Coordinates of C-alpha atoms in Angstrom, one line a residue:
Chain A
M1405 CA 11.8 23.2 4.1
N1406 CA 12.7 20.3 6.2
A1407 CA 9.3 18.8 7.1
L1408 CA 10.8 17.1 10.1
D1409 CA 11.7 20.3 11.8
G1410 CA 9.5 21.8 14.5
T1411 CA 7.2 18.9 14.6
T1412 CA 5.1 16.6 16.7
R1413 CA 6.0 13.1 16.0
T1414 CA 5.5 9.5 17.0
A1415 CA 7.7 6.5 16.4
E1416 CA 7.7 2.8 17.2
A1417 CA 9.8 -0.2 16.3
F1418 CA 8.2 -3.3 14.7
I1419 CA 9.4 -6.7 14.0
G1420 CA 10.3 -7.4 10.4
H1421 CA 7.4 -9.6 9.6
T1422 CA 4.3 -9.0 7.6
S1423 CA 2.2 -9.6 10.7
S1424 CA 3.4 -6.2 11.9
L1425 CA 2.0 -4.2 9.0
A1426 CA -1.4 -3.6 10.4
A1427 CA 0.1 -2.3 13.7
A1428 CA 2.5 0.0 11.8
R1429 CA -0.4 1.4 9.8
R1430 CA -2.4 1.8 13.0
L1431 CA 0.4 3.8 14.6
V1432 CA 0.3 6.3 11.8
T1433 CA -3.4 6.6 11.3
D1434 CA -4.0 7.0 15.0
F1435 CA -1.4 9.8 15.0
L1436 CA -3.0 11.5 12.0
D1437 CA -6.5 11.1 13.6
E1438 CA -5.2 12.8 16.7
H1439 CA -4.2 15.8 14.5
R1440 CA -7.5 15.8 12.6
L1441 CA -5.9 16.2 9.3
G1442 CA -8.8 14.7 7.4
T1443 CA -9.7 11.5 5.4
E1444 CA -7.4 12.2 2.5
I1445 CA -4.3 12.6 4.6
R1446 CA -5.3 9.6 6.7
R1447 CA -5.5 7.4 3.5
W1448 CA -2.2 8.8 2.3
G1449 CA -0.6 7.8 5.6
E1450 CA -2.1 4.4 5.6
V1451 CA -1.0 3.5 2.1
V1452 CA 2.5 5.1 2.4
T1453 CA 3.1 3.3 5.7
S1454 CA 2.0 0.0 4.3
E1455 CA 4.2 0.3 1.3
L1456 CA 7.3 1.5 3.1
A1457 CA 6.9 -1.0 5.9
T1458 CA 6.4 -3.8 3.4
N1459 CA 9.6 -2.8 1.7
A1460 CA 11.5 -2.9 5.0
V1461 CA 10.1 -6.3 5.9
Q1462 CA 10.8 -7.8 2.5
S1463 CA 14.4 -6.4 2.3
S1464 CA 15.3 -7.4 5.8
P1465 CA 13.1 -10.2 7.1
M1466 CA 12.8 -10.5 10.9
T1467 CA 14.9 -7.4 11.4
P1468 CA 13.2 -4.6 13.4
Y1469 CA 12.2 -1.5 11.5
V1470 CA 11.1 1.9 12.9
V1471 CA 8.1 3.8 11.7
E1472 CA 8.0 7.5 12.4
A1473 CA 5.1 9.9 11.6
A1474 CA 5.5 13.6 12.0
V1475 CA 3.3 16.7 11.6
T1476 CA 4.9 20.2 11.3
R1477 CA 3.9 22.7 13.9
D1478 CA 1.9 24.7 11.4
R1479 CA 0.2 21.4 10.2
S1480 CA 1.3 22.2 6.7
H1481 CA 3.3 19.0 6.1
V1482 CA 3.1 15.5 7.2
S1483 CA 5.8 12.9 6.8
V1484 CA 6.1 9.1 7.3
S1485 CA 9.5 7.6 7.5
V1486 CA 10.6 4.0 7.8
R1487 CA 14.1 3.2 8.9
S1488 CA 15.3 -0.3 8.3
A1489 CA 18.4 -2.4 7.8
G1490 CA 17.8 -2.5 4.0
K1491 CA 20.3 -1.4 1.5
I1492 CA 20.1 1.3 -1.1
A1493 CA 20.4 -1.5 -3.6
D1494 CA 17.1 -2.9 -2.3
I1495 CA 15.2 0.1 -3.5
P1496 CA 13.6 -0.9 -6.8
T1497 CA 15.1 0.8 -9.8
E1498 CA 11.7 1.9 -10.9
F1499 CA 11.6 4.1 -7.8
Q1500 CA 15.0 5.5 -8.6
L1501 CA 14.2 6.2 -12.2
P1502 CA 11.0 7.7 -13.6
V1503 CA 8.5 5.1 -15.0
P1504 CA 7.3 6.0 -18.4
A1505 CA 3.5 6.6 -18.3
D1506 CA 2.7 4.0 -20.9
S1507 CA 5.0 1.1 -19.9
A1508 CA 5.2 -1.7 -17.4
H1509 CA 1.7 -1.1 -15.9
L1510 CA 1.0 -4.8 -15.9
G1511 CA 4.2 -6.0 -14.3
T1512 CA 3.4 -7.8 -11.1
S1513 CA 6.0 -6.4 -8.7
G1514 CA 7.9 -3.3 -7.7
R1515 CA 4.8 -1.1 -7.7
G1516 CA 4.8 0.0 -4.0
L1517 CA 7.4 2.8 -4.1
V1518 CA 6.0 4.1 -7.4
I1519 CA 2.7 4.5 -5.7
V1520 CA 4.3 6.3 -2.7
D1521 CA 6.1 8.6 -5.1
R1522 CA 3.0 9.5 -7.0
L1523 CA 0.9 10.1 -3.8
S1524 CA 3.5 12.2 -2.1
D1525 CA 5.0 15.7 -2.7
D1526 CA 8.5 14.5 -1.7
L1527 CA 10.1 11.1 -1.3
H1528 CA 13.7 10.6 -0.4
V1529 CA 16.1 7.9 0.8
L1530 CA 18.8 8.6 3.4
E1531 CA 21.6 6.1 4.1
H1532 CA 22.8 6.4 7.7
P1533 CA 26.4 5.8 9.0
D1534 CA 25.3 2.6 10.7
G1535 CA 24.2 1.2 7.3
T1536 CA 20.5 1.5 7.9
I1537 CA 18.4 3.5 5.4
S1538 CA 15.4 5.8 5.9
V1539 CA 12.8 6.2 3.3
T1540 CA 10.7 9.3 4.0
A1541 CA 7.5 10.4 2.2
V1542 CA 6.2 13.9 2.7
V1543 CA 2.8 15.4 1.8
Q1544 CA 1.6 19.0 2.1
T1545 CA -1.8 19.3 3.8
R1546 CA -4.6 21.6 2.7
S1547 CA -4.8 23.1 6.1
G1548 CA -1.3 24.6 6.1
G1549 CA 1.5 25.6 3.8
Chain B
M697 CA -1.0 -6.9 18.5
T698 CA -3.2 -5.8 15.6
T699 CA -2.7 -8.2 12.6
S700 CA -4.1 -7.9 9.1
R701 CA -7.1 -10.2 8.5
L702 CA -8.7 -11.3 5.2
T703 CA -11.3 -13.8 4.6
V704 CA -11.9 -15.1 1.0
D705 CA -15.0 -17.2 0.2
E706 CA -15.8 -18.7 -3.2
T707 CA -19.5 -17.9 -3.2
E708 CA -20.0 -19.6 -6.6
P709 CA -17.7 -20.8 -9.3
G710 CA -15.6 -17.9 -10.6
R711 CA -16.7 -15.5 -7.8
L712 CA -14.6 -14.7 -4.8
R713 CA -15.9 -12.5 -1.9
C714 CA -13.2 -10.8 0.2
A715 CA -13.6 -9.1 3.5
G716 CA -10.9 -7.4 5.5
V717 CA -7.5 -6.1 4.5
I718 CA -5.3 -7.0 1.5
D719 CA -1.6 -6.3 2.2
A720 CA 1.6 -8.3 2.1
H721 CA 0.5 -10.4 5.1
T722 CA -2.9 -11.4 3.6
A723 CA -2.3 -11.2 -0.2
P724 CA -0.9 -14.8 -0.3
S725 CA -4.3 -16.2 0.8
L726 CA -6.1 -14.3 -1.9
E727 CA -3.5 -15.4 -4.4
S728 CA -4.0 -19.0 -3.3
A729 CA -7.8 -18.7 -3.7
V730 CA -7.3 -17.2 -7.2
R731 CA -5.0 -20.1 -8.2
S732 CA -7.4 -22.7 -6.9
T733 CA -10.4 -21.3 -8.7
E734 CA -11.4 -23.1 -11.9
L735 CA -11.8 -20.5 -14.5
E736 CA -14.7 -20.8 -17.0
G737 CA -15.1 -17.3 -18.2
D738 CA -14.7 -14.2 -16.0
L739 CA -13.3 -14.2 -12.4
M740 CA -15.2 -11.8 -10.2
I741 CA -13.6 -10.6 -7.0
D742 CA -16.1 -8.8 -4.7
L743 CA -14.3 -6.1 -2.7
H744 CA -17.3 -4.6 -1.1
Q745 CA -16.1 -5.6 2.4
V746 CA -12.4 -4.8 1.8
E747 CA -11.3 -2.0 4.0
F748 CA -7.8 -1.5 2.7
V749 CA -5.6 -2.6 -0.3
D750 CA -2.0 -1.8 -1.0
S751 CA 0.3 -2.8 -3.8
S752 CA 0.5 -6.3 -2.6
G753 CA -3.2 -6.6 -3.4
L754 CA -2.7 -4.9 -6.7
R755 CA 0.0 -7.5 -7.5
V756 CA -2.6 -10.3 -6.9
F757 CA -5.1 -8.5 -9.1
V758 CA -2.6 -8.2 -11.9
G759 CA -1.7 -11.8 -11.6
A760 CA -5.3 -12.8 -11.7
H761 CA -5.9 -10.5 -14.7
H762 CA -3.1 -12.4 -16.6
R763 CA -4.5 -15.8 -15.6
C764 CA -8.0 -14.8 -16.7
S765 CA -6.7 -13.4 -20.0
E766 CA -4.9 -16.7 -20.7
A767 CA -8.1 -18.5 -20.0
G768 CA -10.1 -16.3 -22.4
G769 CA -11.9 -14.4 -19.6
R770 CA -11.7 -11.2 -17.6
L771 CA -10.9 -10.3 -14.1
V772 CA -13.7 -8.1 -12.7
L773 CA -13.3 -6.2 -9.5
V774 CA -16.7 -5.8 -8.0
R775 CA -17.8 -2.9 -5.7
P776 CA -14.3 -1.6 -4.7
S777 CA -14.2 1.3 -2.4
E778 CA -13.3 4.8 -3.5
A779 CA -9.9 4.3 -1.9
V780 CA -9.2 1.1 -3.8
L781 CA -10.3 2.7 -7.0
S782 CA -8.0 5.6 -6.4
L783 CA -5.1 3.3 -5.8
V784 CA -5.8 1.4 -9.0
E785 CA -5.8 4.6 -10.9
I786 CA -2.6 5.9 -9.3
A787 CA -0.9 2.6 -10.1
G788 CA -1.8 3.1 -13.8
L789 CA -4.1 0.0 -13.8
K790 CA -7.4 1.7 -14.4
D791 CA -7.5 1.0 -18.1
H792 CA -6.4 -2.6 -17.6
L793 CA -8.7 -3.9 -14.9
H794 CA -12.4 -4.2 -15.2
I795 CA -14.5 -2.6 -12.5
A796 CA -18.1 -3.3 -11.7
S797 CA -20.0 -1.1 -9.2

C-alpha cells in the first residue's frame, strides 16, 4: 500500500541549518502525540525526523527543506518524509547497500540512514522533476494494519 | 523557534555530565569537551539528563571510544535512557561501548 494515501498529514518548511532540527522533530512528535500512537512510535518519529533532517541540512546547507508527517486513516501506518535539494549521490552508499552485520560498526560517520532503515518497515528515496529528493520512512503501528 | 540545547560540565577529571539533547546542532560542543578532557584512564559521560540522542551523538561516542582506547582507557556511558540504549543497540554499537547504569 501507499502509506501516504488517505491520510492526515502535517508539513512545514525549515531552514537548512542544524538550529532547525529541534523544531523539525517537534513538528513530528506533536503530530504523533495528537494521534495518540504511543511512546514507541513517538520515539521512532523523533529519531527518523532528526536523521532525515540532518541529512538534508548537511547535503544542502542553508537551503530550505520540508518535513511531512502522515498517518493513514486506519492508523495502521505512519510516515515521515523529508524533501530537500540534496542529490541522490548525497545518500550514503551504506544506505543504498546492505551493511554487513559484523563490519564497519566503529566508523564515525554515515550511520544515520542505516538507523532509519533498521527502525522502519520501509524506506525509499524519490527524485522529483525539479531536482529535489524526498526520503520517506514508513512504520507500521500496532494499532492498525 | 525551538533550538536544541546541551550543557556539558566536567564534574571531575575524566567525567563529563551532559544535559539536554545531542544532535547535529549540539554534538560539536560535546565533541569539543571530549577533546579538551585530559584522559588518565576511563572517560565517563553521564547521560542521565540527556533527553535525546541521534547518530550525531553516536558519532561523538565512537570518536571518544577511539580516543580512550588509544590512551589505554575506556569510554563509559553512564545512566543512558532506554531510548539511548536502544539506539546504541540498533546502530550495532552495544558490544563496543561500555554502559554503566
